[in-house]
């Protein structure tokens, strides 16, 4: 049975914690609130809602409307607390994934740790690219009005990169007796990071396997209330054991990487990925380990029997009652909270359907695509964004950093309107998808004028951030001014970023493809492939 409601009172419910009532025209199973009144406390603690069930097991999503006022009400509760705030930013959509007016909600007294998530999706342009990305992220956050930034770090909740480093940073705050609040916009990977921390040393070992993981999906707004787990107390012994484990794993990783490098070199093949293991430190004493080994019934089925009236025994096919999580057992603990994903009105993602969102969100390393844009030519990045080259006396070299499902096309500006009207809603432009009725719900493309001062044709001078899609880096001859009109739905999600995130675009640029505007792309990550870590 799949319950239709999911409530978060008295810690009875887990998952999205929603107190919303919803009905679904396409899902046949519906229950009323009376269903929950019939459950025992133990059953309620292990129950998830219909919405969570379909997201996790069926890939289906039921939207629940939550007003900006409700989001603001939850986030504002952080202000009076003694806490650290961890802001999760999507490095593919930096400007769009920074929480608008965050300081107004939480105040400026909380140490702010900024985590650039999805770092594994970035295609490196030089060996020092991570340091530059970190600097650009910090500058972007400061420009957005964020203050009291304690640390900026990069991570990938998906591959584990940077998670152990982040845990070490967070443990440094434990002596200050503070909670941790994870905040971020929808689809920044906030819940994925929560889950990574939940399964790590940062969560108390006794609670690690009892707490339901946060709902994770590509759709925005999937965390509707506060999920939490108790933070592990990093005693001297725990800290020492953790450091021993990390050093051992680092040594093993270097050996493994070296062996992989030798094998790939023999085959003439190089690849690169940001990936790290996130493990749990075994903090048991030798005495406890011995007891566990002696008392373990590995491979044995535990059965139960009941005595009948005639004296015979009858086998009962019973299952052990699962242990459940009780927050009252951790009333002296400090907590990590996963807050709702804030909907940023500047994000184009909010305008997309569930099907369209899957096209926008890359799942593997982005493969940059290089092209030349001549004066009075237009670049379409899907059907959502359009870049017109205006009064520029020389060509511009553009590099599109977006997922593989985002098509790009170059046409003359004179033909651009006709091209758009002919192909919008169809496969050639990718997203948006649908008929006239679907397209009528989207704002019209509105232009924003941008200028880029060139730093030479060998380096990108600036990026044009296209919300929820990626960005386009721009290279122009030194001291020349490139003028562009950039169109987006309702003028949303268009930002000029200096310096460019991946300045050395020539590392991506291969040979020109015939007489077209496009260049072949070198294998992503090849710059880093020979580096030993």
Short mmCIF file of C-alpha atoms in Angstrom, two decimals:
data_model
loop_
_atom_site.label_atom_id
_atom_site.label_comp_id
_atom_site.label_asym_id
_atom_site.label_seq_id
_atom_site.Cartn_x
_atom_site.Cartn_y
_atom_site.Cartn_z
CA UNK A 1 0.00 0.00 0.00
CA UNK A 2 1.19 3.48 -0.84
CA UNK A 3 -0.01 6.22 1.48
CA UNK A 4 -1.07 9.41 -0.23
CA UNK A 5 -0.06 11.91 2.42
CA UNK A 6 3.21 12.54 4.13
CA UNK A 7 3.19 14.49 7.38
CA UNK A 8 6.06 15.54 9.60
CA UNK A 9 4.55 15.83 13.05
CA UNK A 10 6.26 14.41 16.16
CA UNK A 11 8.99 12.95 13.87
CA UNK A 12 6.48 10.30 12.75
CA UNK A 13 7.10 10.80 9.05
CA UNK A 14 10.15 11.02 6.87
CA UNK A 15 10.91 11.67 3.19
CA UNK A 16 9.73 15.05 1.95
CA UNK A 17 7.91 15.91 5.21
CA UNK A 18 5.10 17.57 3.29
CA UNK A 19 1.98 18.70 5.07
CA UNK A 20 0.33 19.39 1.74
CA UNK A 21 -2.86 17.73 0.58
CA UNK A 22 -2.82 16.65 -3.03
CA UNK A 23 -4.77 14.53 -5.45
CA UNK A 24 -3.48 12.94 -8.62
CA UNK A 25 -5.54 12.38 -11.71
CA UNK A 26 -3.12 9.82 -13.15
CA UNK A 27 -2.36 7.77 -10.04
CA UNK A 28 -5.19 5.37 -9.11
CA UNK A 29 -4.29 4.82 -5.44
CA UNK A 30 -5.62 7.44 -3.05
CA UNK A 31 -5.98 7.43 0.72
CA UNK A 32 -7.55 9.86 3.12
CA UNK A 33 -6.02 11.19 6.32
CA UNK A 34 -7.92 8.48 8.20
CA UNK A 35 -5.40 6.00 6.80
CA UNK A 36 -2.73 7.43 9.07
CA UNK A 37 -4.97 7.41 12.12
CA UNK A 38 -5.09 3.62 11.84
CA UNK A 39 -1.30 3.24 11.94
CA UNK A 40 0.75 2.57 15.03
CA UNK A 41 3.58 4.91 15.96
CA UNK A 42 6.14 2.39 14.68
CA UNK A 43 4.31 2.03 11.35
CA UNK A 44 4.10 5.78 10.95
CA UNK A 45 7.86 6.11 11.42
CA UNK A 46 8.52 3.77 8.50
CA UNK A 47 5.86 5.13 6.14
CA UNK A 48 6.58 7.20 3.06
CA UNK A 49 4.07 9.13 0.99
CA UNK A 50 2.69 8.41 -2.45
CA UNK A 51 4.67 11.31 -3.90
CA UNK A 52 8.01 9.99 -2.53
CA UNK A 53 7.17 6.46 -3.65
CA UNK A 54 6.53 7.45 -7.25
CA UNK A 55 9.61 9.68 -7.45
CA UNK A 56 11.89 6.93 -6.14
CA UNK A 57 10.46 3.82 -7.74
CA UNK A 58 8.51 4.94 -10.81
CA UNK A 59 10.28 8.11 -11.97
CA UNK A 60 6.94 9.93 -11.81
CA UNK A 61 6.54 13.33 -10.22
CA UNK A 62 3.51 15.09 -8.79
CA UNK A 63 3.97 18.82 -8.40
CA UNK A 64 2.94 20.36 -5.10
CA UNK A 65 2.62 24.11 -5.10
CA UNK A 66 4.42 25.84 -2.23
CA UNK A 67 4.34 29.61 -2.07
CA UNK A 68 7.40 31.82 -1.73
CA UNK A 69 6.00 32.97 1.61
CA UNK A 70 6.12 29.40 2.96
CA UNK A 71 9.71 28.98 1.80
CA UNK A 72 10.64 32.29 3.39
CA UNK A 73 8.96 31.27 6.64
CA UNK A 74 11.06 28.09 6.91
CA UNK A 75 14.39 29.67 5.92
CA UNK A 76 13.88 32.63 8.26
CA UNK A 77 13.82 30.26 11.25
CA UNK A 78 17.58 29.94 10.84
CA UNK A 79 18.16 33.58 11.87
CA UNK A 80 17.87 33.21 15.70
CA UNK A 81 19.73 29.88 15.87
CA UNK A 82 23.35 29.15 16.75
CA UNK A 83 24.27 27.48 13.50
CA UNK A 84 26.46 27.19 10.44
CA UNK A 85 24.84 27.60 7.03
CA UNK A 86 25.99 25.45 4.12
CA UNK A 87 24.97 26.93 0.76
CA UNK A 88 24.89 24.48 -2.15
CA UNK A 89 25.51 26.08 -5.55
CA UNK A 90 25.29 24.32 -8.91
CA UNK A 91 28.57 25.18 -10.68
CA UNK A 92 26.87 24.70 -14.05
CA UNK A 93 24.33 27.42 -13.13
CA UNK A 94 26.16 29.60 -10.60
CA UNK A 95 24.12 32.78 -10.91
CA UNK A 96 20.82 30.95 -11.09
CA UNK A 97 21.44 28.65 -8.12
CA UNK A 98 22.49 31.22 -5.51
CA UNK A 99 19.57 31.78 -3.14
CA UNK A 100 18.19 35.29 -3.79
CA UNK A 101 18.38 37.63 -0.77
CA UNK A 102 19.70 34.84 1.46
CA UNK A 103 21.22 37.29 3.96
CA UNK A 104 17.83 38.98 4.41
CA UNK A 105 16.37 35.67 5.58
CA UNK A 106 19.12 34.25 7.79
CA UNK A 107 21.05 37.35 8.87
CA UNK A 108 24.80 37.91 8.66
CA UNK A 109 25.86 36.27 11.94
CA UNK A 110 26.13 32.70 10.67
CA UNK A 111 29.39 31.38 9.20
CA UNK A 112 28.63 30.56 5.57
CA UNK A 113 30.23 27.59 3.82
CA UNK A 114 29.71 27.62 0.05
CA UNK A 115 29.84 24.26 -1.74
CA UNK A 116 30.11 24.28 -5.51
CA UNK A 117 28.29 21.04 -6.31
CA UNK A 118 28.43 19.01 -9.55
CA UNK A 119 32.13 19.79 -10.03
CA UNK A 120 32.45 16.43 -11.80
CA UNK A 121 30.48 17.86 -14.74
CA UNK A 122 33.08 20.53 -15.53
CA UNK A 123 35.46 19.86 -18.40
CA UNK A 124 38.92 21.16 -17.33
CA UNK A 125 40.76 23.72 -19.46
CA UNK A 126 44.02 23.57 -17.48
CA UNK A 127 45.52 21.63 -14.59
CA UNK A 128 44.74 24.40 -12.11
CA UNK A 129 41.12 24.74 -13.16
CA UNK A 130 39.58 23.77 -9.80
CA UNK A 131 41.32 26.65 -8.02
CA UNK A 132 40.07 29.10 -10.64
CA UNK A 133 36.52 27.73 -10.43
CA UNK A 134 36.62 28.16 -6.66
CA UNK A 135 37.77 31.79 -7.04
CA UNK A 136 35.03 32.56 -9.58
CA UNK A 137 32.42 30.95 -7.33
CA UNK A 138 33.50 33.06 -4.36
CA UNK A 139 33.45 36.24 -6.47
CA UNK A 140 29.99 35.38 -7.83
CA UNK A 141 28.64 34.79 -4.32
CA UNK A 142 30.05 38.10 -3.08
CA UNK A 143 28.54 39.92 -6.06
CA UNK A 144 25.18 38.36 -5.13
CA UNK A 145 25.38 40.01 -1.69
CA UNK A 146 26.56 37.03 0.38
CA UNK A 147 28.72 37.91 3.36
CA UNK A 148 30.50 36.18 6.24
CA UNK A 149 31.81 33.51 3.86
CA UNK A 150 33.98 31.17 5.93
CA UNK A 151 34.97 28.71 3.22
CA UNK A 152 34.39 27.98 -0.46
CA UNK A 153 34.93 24.41 -1.61
CA UNK A 154 34.03 22.20 -4.57
CA UNK A 155 32.36 18.81 -4.41
CA UNK A 156 30.23 16.29 -6.21
CA UNK A 157 27.53 14.59 -4.18
CA UNK A 158 27.15 12.12 -7.04
CA UNK A 159 30.78 10.90 -7.35
CA UNK A 160 31.93 11.65 -3.80
CA UNK A 161 34.56 14.16 -4.88
CA UNK A 162 35.33 16.65 -2.10
CA UNK A 163 32.90 15.13 0.40
CA UNK A 164 35.56 13.92 2.84
CA UNK A 165 37.24 17.34 2.65
CA UNK A 166 33.90 19.00 3.39
CA UNK A 167 33.33 16.72 6.39
CA UNK A 168 36.70 17.75 7.84
CA UNK A 169 35.70 21.41 7.44
CA UNK A 170 32.36 20.80 9.16
CA UNK A 171 33.89 18.87 12.06
CA UNK A 172 35.95 21.97 12.91
CA UNK A 173 32.70 23.66 14.04
CA UNK A 174 31.59 20.96 16.46
CA UNK A 175 33.27 22.51 19.52
CA UNK A 176 31.28 25.69 18.89
CA UNK A 177 28.09 23.72 19.63
CA UNK A 178 26.19 24.67 16.50
CA UNK A 179 23.73 22.99 14.16
CA UNK A 180 24.17 22.86 10.39
CA UNK A 181 21.54 24.05 7.90
CA UNK A 182 21.89 23.06 4.25
CA UNK A 183 20.26 25.62 1.95
CA UNK A 184 20.09 26.03 -1.81
CA UNK A 185 17.86 26.49 -4.80
CA UNK A 186 15.90 23.70 -6.41
CA UNK A 187 18.00 21.19 -8.34
CA UNK A 188 21.35 22.41 -6.98
CA UNK A 189 21.96 18.96 -5.49
CA UNK A 190 21.16 19.92 -1.91
CA UNK A 191 19.34 16.70 -1.03
CA UNK A 192 22.04 14.60 -2.71
CA UNK A 193 24.63 16.29 -0.51
CA UNK A 194 22.44 15.69 2.56
CA UNK A 195 22.32 12.00 1.67
CA UNK A 196 26.10 11.85 1.17
CA UNK A 197 26.68 13.37 4.62
CA UNK A 198 24.06 11.07 6.15
CA UNK A 199 25.98 8.02 4.91
CA UNK A 200 29.35 9.33 6.13
CA UNK A 201 31.32 9.92 9.33
CA UNK A 202 29.39 13.16 9.83
CA UNK A 203 26.24 11.33 10.97
CA UNK A 204 26.13 9.47 14.28
CA UNK A 205 26.73 5.81 13.55
CA UNK A 206 23.76 4.66 15.65
CA UNK A 207 21.37 6.75 13.53
CA UNK A 208 23.01 6.35 10.12
CA UNK A 209 20.93 3.41 8.88
CA UNK A 210 17.68 4.37 10.60
CA UNK A 211 17.02 7.74 8.98
CA UNK A 212 15.21 7.92 5.66
CA UNK A 213 17.23 9.54 2.91
CA UNK A 214 16.05 12.79 1.36
CA UNK A 215 14.02 12.56 -1.81
CA UNK A 216 16.34 13.06 -4.78
CA UNK A 217 15.15 13.79 -8.31
CA UNK A 218 15.84 16.09 -11.23
CA UNK A 219 12.68 18.05 -10.47
CA UNK A 220 12.79 21.21 -8.38
CA UNK A 221 11.06 21.54 -5.04
CA UNK A 222 11.31 17.90 -3.92
CA UNK A 223 12.24 18.71 -0.31
CA UNK A 224 9.23 20.30 1.33
CA UNK A 225 10.12 20.36 5.01
CA UNK A 226 13.06 19.94 7.37
CA UNK A 227 14.81 16.57 7.35
CA UNK A 228 17.58 16.10 9.89
CA UNK A 229 20.20 13.77 11.31
CA UNK A 230 22.39 13.97 14.45
CA UNK A 231 26.03 15.01 13.99
CA UNK A 232 28.80 12.67 15.14
CA UNK A 233 30.89 14.04 18.02
CA UNK A 234 34.49 14.07 16.67
CA UNK A 235 36.35 13.00 19.82
CA UNK A 236 40.14 12.76 19.77
CA UNK A 237 39.89 9.02 19.23
CA UNK A 238 37.37 9.32 16.39
CA UNK A 239 39.42 12.08 14.77
CA UNK A 240 42.62 9.98 14.98
CA UNK A 241 40.92 6.89 13.50
CA UNK A 242 39.43 8.99 10.72
CA UNK A 243 42.81 10.52 9.81
CA UNK A 244 44.40 7.06 9.70
CA UNK A 245 41.65 5.84 7.36
CA UNK A 246 41.96 8.87 5.06
CA UNK A 247 45.75 8.51 4.80
CA UNK A 248 45.45 4.81 4.01
CA UNK A 249 42.80 5.46 1.36
CA UNK A 250 44.89 8.25 -0.19
CA UNK A 251 47.90 5.95 -0.51
CA UNK A 252 45.74 3.22 -2.04
CA UNK A 253 44.20 5.74 -4.43
CA UNK A 254 47.61 6.90 -5.68
CA UNK A 255 48.67 3.32 -6.37
CA UNK A 256 45.37 2.57 -8.12
CA UNK A 257 45.58 5.74 -10.22
CA UNK A 258 49.14 4.96 -11.24
CA UNK A 259 48.18 1.45 -12.35
CA UNK A 260 45.22 2.80 -14.32
CA UNK A 261 47.47 5.40 -15.93
CA UNK A 262 49.96 2.74 -17.05
CA UNK A 263 47.20 0.57 -18.53
CA UNK A 264 45.61 3.49 -20.38
CA UNK A 265 48.98 4.66 -21.68
CA UNK A 266 49.63 1.20 -23.11
CA UNK A 267 46.30 1.40 -24.93
CA UNK A 268 46.91 4.99 -26.03
CA UNK A 269 43.79 6.15 -24.23
CA UNK A 270 43.44 8.84 -21.58
CA UNK A 271 40.43 9.86 -19.53
CA UNK A 272 39.72 11.99 -16.50
CA UNK A 273 37.03 12.10 -13.86
CA UNK A 274 36.54 13.67 -10.45
CA UNK A 275 35.64 10.77 -8.23
CA UNK A 276 36.42 9.89 -4.63
CA UNK A 277 35.18 7.22 -2.26
CA UNK A 278 33.22 8.31 0.79
CA UNK A 279 33.61 5.68 3.49
CA UNK A 280 32.78 5.33 7.15
CA UNK A 281 35.44 5.08 9.84
CA UNK A 282 35.21 1.95 11.97
CA UNK A 283 35.22 3.37 15.51
CA UNK A 284 34.63 0.07 17.32
CA UNK A 285 37.11 -1.03 19.97
CA UNK A 286 38.97 -4.35 19.64
CA UNK A 287 36.71 -5.80 22.31
CA UNK A 288 33.55 -4.77 20.42
CA UNK A 289 34.91 -6.14 17.15
CA UNK A 290 35.63 -9.50 18.78
CA UNK A 291 32.10 -9.65 20.16
CA UNK A 292 30.63 -8.80 16.76
CA UNK A 293 32.69 -11.49 15.05
CA UNK A 294 31.83 -14.15 17.63
CA UNK A 295 28.16 -13.27 17.76
CA UNK A 296 27.58 -12.90 14.03
CA UNK A 297 25.28 -15.51 12.47
CA UNK A 298 26.54 -15.02 8.92
CA UNK A 299 24.46 -16.81 6.32
CA UNK A 300 22.03 -18.27 8.84
CA UNK A 301 18.28 -17.83 8.64
CA UNK A 302 16.68 -17.00 11.98
CA UNK A 303 13.37 -18.81 12.40
CA UNK A 304 10.71 -18.83 15.10
CA UNK A 305 8.52 -21.66 16.36
CA UNK A 306 5.34 -21.71 18.41
CA UNK A 307 4.10 -24.56 20.63
CA UNK A 308 0.81 -26.18 19.66
CA UNK A 309 -1.72 -27.78 22.05
CA UNK A 310 -0.57 -31.31 21.15
CA UNK A 311 3.00 -30.46 22.12
CA UNK A 312 4.35 -30.20 18.56
CA UNK A 313 6.22 -27.17 17.24
CA UNK A 314 4.95 -25.14 14.32
CA UNK A 315 7.31 -23.04 12.22
CA UNK A 316 6.49 -19.34 12.04
CA UNK A 317 7.73 -17.47 8.99
CA UNK A 318 8.24 -14.27 10.91
CA UNK A 319 10.37 -11.29 10.04
CA UNK A 320 12.33 -9.37 12.68
CA UNK A 321 10.80 -6.06 13.61
CA UNK A 322 13.04 -3.38 12.09
CA UNK A 323 14.64 -0.89 14.41
CA UNK A 324 13.19 2.59 13.97
CA UNK A 325 14.67 6.01 14.40
CA UNK A 326 13.68 7.97 17.51
CA UNK A 327 14.91 11.57 17.62
CA UNK A 328 14.35 11.76 21.38
CA UNK A 329 17.35 9.48 21.87
CA UNK A 330 19.56 12.26 20.48
CA UNK A 331 18.22 15.22 22.43
CA UNK A 332 21.77 16.23 23.42
CA UNK A 333 23.02 16.13 19.83
CA UNK A 334 23.64 18.84 17.29
CA UNK A 335 21.83 18.43 14.01
CA UNK A 336 22.17 18.72 10.26
CA UNK A 337 18.99 20.03 8.61
CA UNK A 338 18.03 19.76 4.94
CA UNK A 339 15.84 22.78 4.18
CA UNK A 340 13.36 23.19 1.30
CA UNK A 341 14.77 23.98 -2.11
CA UNK A 342 14.13 27.65 -2.77
CA UNK A 343 12.57 28.39 -6.13
CA UNK A 344 14.64 31.11 -7.81
CA UNK A 345 12.31 33.10 -10.08
CA UNK A 346 15.26 33.80 -12.40
CA UNK A 347 15.74 30.11 -13.20
CA UNK A 348 14.35 28.95 -16.53
CA UNK A 349 14.03 25.46 -15.02
CA UNK A 350 10.85 26.62 -13.29
CA UNK A 351 9.19 27.05 -16.69
CA UNK A 352 9.95 23.51 -17.85
CA UNK A 353 7.85 20.37 -17.76
CA UNK A 354 9.17 17.20 -16.12
CA UNK A 355 10.13 15.76 -19.51
CA UNK A 356 11.95 18.94 -20.55
CA UNK A 357 13.92 19.06 -17.30
CA UNK A 358 15.53 15.71 -18.06
CA UNK A 359 16.91 17.21 -21.30
CA UNK A 360 18.39 20.23 -19.51
CA UNK A 361 20.18 18.41 -16.70
CA UNK A 362 23.55 16.88 -17.73
CA UNK A 363 24.55 13.63 -16.03
CA UNK A 364 28.09 13.25 -17.39
CA UNK A 365 31.02 15.59 -17.94
CA UNK A 366 30.01 18.47 -20.20
CA UNK A 367 31.63 18.36 -23.64
CA UNK A 368 32.34 21.98 -24.69
CA UNK A 369 31.45 22.88 -28.29
CA UNK A 370 33.47 25.57 -30.05
CA UNK A 371 32.30 27.73 -32.94
CA UNK A 372 32.98 30.99 -34.72
CA UNK A 373 30.24 33.63 -34.81
CA UNK A 374 30.60 36.26 -37.50
CA UNK A 375 28.98 39.71 -37.43
CA UNK A 376 25.23 39.56 -38.02
CA UNK A 377 25.01 35.85 -37.26
CA UNK A 378 22.84 34.21 -34.61
CA UNK A 379 23.50 31.28 -32.31
CA UNK A 380 20.55 29.30 -30.96
CA UNK A 381 21.20 27.33 -27.77
CA UNK A 382 18.12 25.07 -27.83
CA UNK A 383 14.85 26.95 -28.26
CA UNK A 384 15.32 28.82 -24.99
CA UNK A 385 18.22 31.16 -25.75
CA UNK A 386 19.41 33.10 -28.76
CA UNK A 387 22.63 35.13 -29.18
CA UNK A 388 22.86 37.76 -31.95
CA UNK A 389 26.27 39.15 -32.93
CA UNK A 390 25.87 42.88 -33.46
CA UNK A 391 28.26 45.72 -34.20
CA UNK A 392 31.57 43.91 -33.93
CA UNK A 393 34.24 44.47 -36.55
CA UNK A 394 35.74 41.00 -36.05
CA UNK A 395 34.64 37.46 -35.49
CA UNK A 396 33.91 36.07 -32.02
CA UNK A 397 34.91 32.62 -30.85
CA UNK A 398 32.23 31.06 -28.67
CA UNK A 399 32.33 27.89 -26.59
CA UNK A 400 29.04 26.37 -25.46
CA UNK A 401 29.16 24.53 -22.13
CA UNK A 402 25.90 22.59 -21.86
CA UNK A 403 24.54 19.06 -21.72
CA UNK A 404 24.55 16.76 -24.76
CA UNK A 405 20.79 17.06 -25.23
CA UNK A 406 20.99 20.80 -25.89
CA UNK A 407 21.24 21.37 -29.67
CA UNK A 408 23.01 24.46 -31.04
CA UNK A 409 22.56 26.09 -34.45
CA UNK A 410 24.10 29.06 -36.26
CA UNK A 411 22.10 31.00 -38.85
CA UNK A 412 22.22 34.52 -40.23
CA UNK A 413 20.41 37.04 -38.07
CA UNK A 414 18.19 37.87 -41.05
CA UNK A 415 16.94 34.26 -41.10
CA UNK A 416 16.80 33.83 -37.32
CA UNK A 417 13.14 34.73 -36.76
CA UNK A 418 11.94 32.40 -39.51
CA UNK A 419 14.19 29.59 -38.28
CA UNK A 420 12.85 29.95 -34.74
CA UNK A 421 9.18 30.08 -35.74
CA UNK A 422 9.59 27.05 -38.00
CA UNK A 423 11.39 24.78 -35.53
CA UNK A 424 10.31 25.85 -32.04
CA UNK A 425 8.73 22.94 -30.18
CA UNK A 426 10.33 20.41 -32.51
CA UNK A 427 13.29 18.08 -32.14
CA UNK A 428 15.73 20.31 -34.03
CA UNK A 429 15.71 22.88 -31.19
CA UNK A 430 15.30 20.36 -28.38
CA UNK A 431 13.48 22.18 -25.62
CA UNK A 432 10.81 23.43 -25.18
CA UNK A 433 8.81 20.46 -26.41
CA UNK A 434 5.17 20.51 -27.43
CA UNK A 435 2.41 22.05 -29.48
CA UNK A 436 1.14 25.63 -29.63
CA UNK A 437 -0.77 25.20 -26.38
CA UNK A 438 2.42 24.21 -24.54
CA UNK A 439 4.48 26.97 -26.16
CA UNK A 440 1.86 29.60 -25.35
CA UNK A 441 2.55 29.05 -21.64
CA UNK A 442 6.16 30.20 -22.03
CA UNK A 443 7.20 33.86 -21.99
CA UNK A 444 8.39 35.27 -25.32
CA UNK A 445 12.11 35.63 -25.95
CA UNK A 446 13.23 39.08 -24.80
CA UNK A 447 16.66 40.58 -25.55
CA UNK A 448 19.35 41.79 -23.17
CA UNK A 449 22.31 43.76 -24.57
CA UNK A 450 25.78 42.68 -23.44
CA UNK A 451 29.28 43.88 -24.34
CA UNK A 452 32.54 41.97 -23.98
CA UNK A 453 35.98 43.62 -24.07
CA UNK A 454 38.37 41.25 -25.81
CA UNK A 455 41.54 39.90 -24.21
CA UNK A 456 42.81 38.18 -27.34
CA UNK A 457 41.60 35.27 -29.42
CA UNK A 458 43.47 32.72 -27.31
CA UNK A 459 41.51 33.27 -24.10
CA UNK A 460 37.83 33.72 -23.28
CA UNK A 461 37.22 37.17 -21.82
CA UNK A 462 33.79 36.48 -20.29
CA UNK A 463 30.93 34.03 -19.96
CA UNK A 464 27.28 34.48 -20.75
CA UNK A 465 25.42 32.41 -18.15
CA UNK A 466 22.23 30.89 -19.53
CA UNK A 467 20.14 29.76 -16.58
CA UNK A 468 19.53 26.02 -16.24
CA UNK A 469 21.23 25.37 -19.59
CA UNK A 470 24.89 26.23 -19.00
CA UNK A 471 27.01 29.06 -20.31
CA UNK A 472 28.73 30.40 -23.43
CA UNK A 473 32.29 31.71 -23.18
CA UNK A 474 33.26 34.59 -25.50
CA UNK A 475 36.70 35.31 -26.99
CA UNK A 476 37.33 38.50 -28.98
CA UNK A 477 40.47 40.12 -30.38
CA UNK A 478 42.39 42.13 -27.80
CA UNK A 479 40.82 45.51 -26.99
CA UNK A 480 38.00 44.89 -29.46
CA UNK A 481 34.43 45.15 -28.16
CA UNK A 482 32.03 42.33 -28.90
CA UNK A 483 28.39 43.37 -28.83
CA UNK A 484 25.68 40.78 -28.36
CA UNK A 485 21.94 40.71 -27.94
CA UNK A 486 21.03 37.69 -25.84
CA UNK A 487 17.41 36.53 -25.84
CA UNK A 488 15.80 34.41 -23.14
CA UNK A 489 12.25 33.56 -21.98
CA UNK A 490 11.01 36.77 -20.41
CA UNK A 491 14.68 37.87 -20.28
CA UNK A 492 15.22 35.41 -17.43
CA UNK A 493 18.51 33.85 -16.45
CA UNK A 494 20.94 35.89 -18.56
CA UNK A 495 24.10 37.01 -16.74
CA UNK A 496 27.51 38.27 -17.86
CA UNK A 497 30.37 36.75 -15.85
CA UNK A 498 33.94 38.04 -15.71
CA UNK A 499 36.39 36.38 -15.68
CA UNK A 500 35.37 33.37 -17.73
CA UNK A 501 35.11 30.09 -15.86
CA UNK A 502 37.11 28.13 -18.46
CA UNK A 503 39.35 30.78 -20.02
CA UNK A 504 41.63 28.47 -22.02
CA UNK A 505 39.03 27.40 -24.54
CA UNK A 506 41.67 26.37 -27.09
CA UNK A 507 42.11 23.20 -25.01
CA UNK A 508 38.66 22.15 -26.26
CA UNK A 509 38.99 23.39 -29.83
CA UNK A 510 39.89 20.93 -32.56
CA UNK A 511 39.96 21.31 -36.34
CA UNK A 512 37.23 23.19 -38.14
CA UNK A 513 34.46 21.07 -39.61
CA UNK A 514 34.51 21.90 -43.33
CA UNK A 515 33.07 25.32 -44.07
CA UNK A 516 30.70 25.25 -41.12
CA UNK A 517 30.84 27.49 -38.06
CA UNK A 518 31.80 24.59 -35.78
CA UNK A 519 35.03 22.94 -34.67
CA UNK A 520 35.71 19.41 -33.63
CA UNK A 521 36.00 18.87 -29.88
CA UNK A 522 38.94 17.28 -28.14
CA UNK A 523 38.14 14.53 -25.59
CA UNK A 524 36.91 16.21 -22.39
CA UNK A 525 39.42 16.05 -19.58
CA UNK A 526 42.41 15.17 -21.76
CA UNK A 527 44.40 18.06 -20.23
CA UNK A 528 44.26 16.33 -16.84
CA UNK A 529 44.63 12.74 -18.00
CA UNK A 530 48.40 12.59 -17.58
CA UNK A 531 48.44 14.21 -14.16
CA UNK A 532 49.06 11.89 -11.22
CA UNK A 533 47.05 12.36 -8.02
#
